[in-house]
Amino acid sequence: MYGMIHRAMRQMVHEELGEEAWLALEQKLAIGPTELLTGMVYDDALTMQIVAEAAARLNLSVEQCLFAFGQYWVRFAGQGSLSSIMKFTGQNLASFISNLDRLHLAVGAAMPGARLPSFATLENAPGHLVVEYRSDRAGLESFVLGLLQGLMDRFQARGDIEVLHRGEKSILFDIRYQDRG
Ligand code: HEM
């Protein structure tokens, strides 16, 4: 995955455990600043090694760490240079999710080699969404659950997210929520 994802992982580990913990992780994996270049594409296997090492240090399972990272990513992207594109993507949970492909299309235009996911809203009723996630990658269900939870947090919504169906290249998520107030 793009180095920008590795950078977000580093920031999460920094915030939770401090710089020493990240440096120890880099040493263990024999990586350094070269593996953290925002605009470079790295093998997904390296990204998953970083997640696994971070999980061990955070005392989480890999799935729990992917979830935490998904949640973190929404906060990470909500700050700094990515914050305006996040703002334009939507002002509430339903509209944000329906515009996610547009967000990835916009960032993907400047990121050759990015393999971006696709999200479709199959049902949109008050307090209820059914969202289809499609990807050519496998194994990111917990990451997507964390991202969706992060989006609920962003819009101060409360509720439950469940997996309705797992296909070969897609997962259906059922989101039941209440907006703030
Ligand atoms: C400004 C905000 C965002 C940027 C810049 C961004 C950019 C990216 C990039 C660069 C990748 C990796 C592609 C690759 O290396 O092949 C990616 C993957 C992904 N993004 Fe985003 N993204 C953003 C927000 C979001 C949000 C809010 C979600 C919430 C659902 C999301 C869901 C995903 C997922 C699930 C993947 C994994 C790719 C896969 O499933 O194959 N992204 N994104």
XYZ file of C-alpha atoms and ligand atoms in Angstrom:
224
model
C 0.000 0.000 0.000
C 0.935 3.631 -0.345
C 3.499 4.960 2.137
C 0.894 7.420 3.372
C -0.806 4.458 5.079
C 2.471 3.451 6.780
C 2.862 7.012 8.007
C -0.558 6.933 9.595
C 0.402 3.651 11.309
C 3.544 5.297 12.622
C 1.561 8.201 13.998
C -0.874 5.841 15.707
C 1.966 3.882 17.348
C 3.681 7.164 18.317
C 0.537 8.458 19.963
C -0.194 5.229 21.813
C 3.295 4.050 22.783
C 5.785 6.774 21.967
C 8.636 7.073 19.487
C 10.818 4.340 21.024
C 8.187 1.706 20.305
C 8.032 2.724 16.657
C 11.820 2.702 16.322
C 11.920 -0.808 17.815
C 9.300 -1.887 15.272
C 11.374 -0.406 12.430
C 14.427 -2.241 13.692
C 12.614 -5.563 13.970
C 11.341 -5.296 10.382
C 14.602 -3.781 9.110
C 12.746 -0.804 7.669
C 13.333 2.932 7.943
C 12.328 6.233 6.367
C 12.534 4.644 2.890
C 9.480 2.544 3.698
C 7.500 5.590 4.782
C 7.510 7.734 1.662
C 3.989 9.127 1.234
C 3.960 8.806 -2.545
C 5.581 5.362 -2.901
C 3.758 2.058 -3.345
C 4.857 -0.881 -1.180
C 3.928 -4.522 -1.201
C 0.788 -5.224 0.872
C 2.811 -7.917 2.656
C 4.985 -5.186 4.174
C 1.924 -3.188 5.234
C 0.530 -6.283 6.959
C 3.877 -6.963 8.672
C 3.784 -3.436 10.062
C 0.207 -3.997 11.269
C 1.169 -7.316 12.893
C 4.167 -5.797 14.689
C 2.124 -2.806 15.832
C -0.593 -5.165 17.081
C 1.893 -7.166 19.167
C 3.225 -3.989 20.758
C -0.232 -2.562 21.401
C -1.301 -5.858 22.946
C -4.003 -6.325 20.336
C -4.823 -9.102 17.907
C -4.187 -8.280 14.258
C -7.956 -7.912 13.709
C -8.299 -5.575 16.700
C -5.357 -3.548 15.435
C -6.874 -3.265 11.941
C -10.109 -2.063 13.536
C -8.266 0.495 15.701
C -6.290 1.640 12.661
C -9.478 2.111 10.613
C -10.933 4.246 13.374
C -7.646 6.130 13.659
C -7.420 6.736 9.896
C -10.642 8.752 9.899
C -9.221 10.978 12.653
C -5.821 11.156 10.881
C -7.440 12.175 7.575
C -9.623 14.678 9.429
C -6.494 16.652 10.315
C -3.883 18.453 8.259
C -3.824 18.541 4.478
C -6.502 15.873 4.017
C -9.081 17.605 6.199
C -10.666 19.702 3.439
C -11.318 16.745 1.152
C -12.876 14.943 4.139
C -15.085 17.971 4.753
C -16.239 18.143 1.128
C -17.034 14.431 1.034
C -20.089 14.733 3.240
C -21.655 16.431 6.234
C -23.401 13.353 7.591
C -22.803 9.601 7.685
C -25.087 8.660 4.777
C -23.869 11.346 2.375
C -20.226 10.770 3.301
C -20.448 7.063 2.549
C -22.270 7.689 -0.718
C -19.439 10.022 -1.779
C -16.536 7.763 -0.733
C -15.840 6.637 -4.293
C -15.600 10.261 -5.375
C -13.091 10.892 -2.587
C -10.937 7.936 -3.666
C -11.276 8.912 -7.332
C -10.000 12.387 -6.492
C -7.038 11.185 -4.426
C -6.394 8.254 -6.782
C -5.906 10.588 -9.733
C -2.649 11.695 -8.145
C -1.635 8.216 -6.988
C -0.728 5.905 -9.843
C -0.723 2.269 -8.799
C -3.222 2.768 -5.969
C -5.737 -0.081 -5.773
C -8.687 1.695 -4.303
C -11.805 0.120 -2.867
C -15.337 0.895 -3.942
C -18.342 1.551 -1.713
C -22.008 1.503 -2.771
C -25.019 2.365 -0.644
C -27.635 -0.307 -1.337
C -30.153 0.919 1.221
C -30.489 4.343 2.748
C -33.339 4.854 5.196
C -33.364 7.061 8.309
C -30.986 5.382 10.770
C -30.284 2.447 8.480
C -27.691 1.903 5.772
C -26.639 -1.143 3.836
C -23.192 -0.583 2.355
C -21.361 -2.775 -0.104
C -17.567 -2.709 0.016
C -15.709 -4.090 -2.984
C -11.975 -4.650 -3.216
C -9.500 -6.877 -4.957
C -7.794 -7.286 -1.578
C -8.837 -9.834 1.020
C -8.506 -9.680 4.777
C -9.494 -6.077 5.420
C -12.943 -6.638 6.947
C -11.845 -5.433 10.396
C -10.170 -2.393 8.854
C -13.411 -1.459 7.081
C -15.411 -2.026 10.293
C -13.022 0.343 12.069
C -13.308 2.917 9.279
C -17.111 2.802 9.437
C -16.955 3.137 13.220
C -14.565 6.072 12.754
C -17.092 7.711 10.436
C -19.858 7.193 13.013
C -17.574 8.853 15.579
C -16.853 11.707 13.166
C -20.556 12.454 12.813
C -21.307 11.751 16.477
C -23.651 8.939 15.542
C -24.182 5.901 17.755
C -25.173 2.465 16.657
C -24.169 -0.978 15.451
C -22.367 -2.232 12.407
C -22.800 -5.839 11.341
C -21.569 -7.945 8.476
C -24.551 -9.123 6.414
C -22.737 -11.062 3.750
C -19.208 -12.011 2.723
C -18.642 -12.490 -1.005
C -15.472 -13.252 -2.907
C -14.656 -9.625 -3.609
C -17.261 -7.835 -1.584
C -18.669 -7.528 1.925
C -22.085 -6.151 2.854
C -22.305 -4.082 6.027
C -25.508 -3.267 7.860
C -25.376 -0.016 9.824
C -28.117 0.918 12.275
C -27.528 4.258 13.906
C -28.924 7.298 15.588
C -27.677 10.753 14.791
C -26.611 13.003 17.615
C -29.583 14.452 19.452
C -8.746 11.911 2.634
C -9.042 10.690 3.025
C -8.563 9.439 2.328
C -7.490 9.223 1.523
C -6.422 10.223 1.090
C -7.503 7.813 1.162
C -6.548 7.201 0.376
C -6.371 5.842 0.291
C -5.187 5.180 -0.212
C -3.940 5.887 -0.735
C -5.385 3.849 -0.100
C -4.396 2.729 -0.434
C -4.459 2.343 -1.868
C -3.236 1.541 -2.255
O -2.139 1.787 -1.750
O -3.367 0.664 -3.132
C -6.703 3.667 0.468
C -7.254 2.445 0.733
C -8.454 2.266 1.365
N -9.345 3.244 1.749
Fe -9.063 5.232 1.605
N -8.584 7.211 1.731
C -9.249 8.151 2.463
C -10.386 7.963 3.214
C -11.033 6.775 3.366
C -12.215 6.602 4.159
C -12.921 7.707 4.976
C -12.559 5.303 4.064
C -13.774 4.748 4.771
C -14.457 3.721 4.437
C -11.574 4.637 3.215
C -11.525 3.282 2.888
C -10.422 2.636 2.338
C -10.220 1.188 2.320
C -11.150 0.131 2.866
C -8.975 0.958 1.703
C -8.289 -0.399 1.486
C -8.146 -0.733 0.047
C -8.800 -2.035 -0.352
O -9.781 -2.441 0.299
O -8.354 -2.631 -1.351
N -10.675 5.571 2.802
N -7.287 4.883 0.675
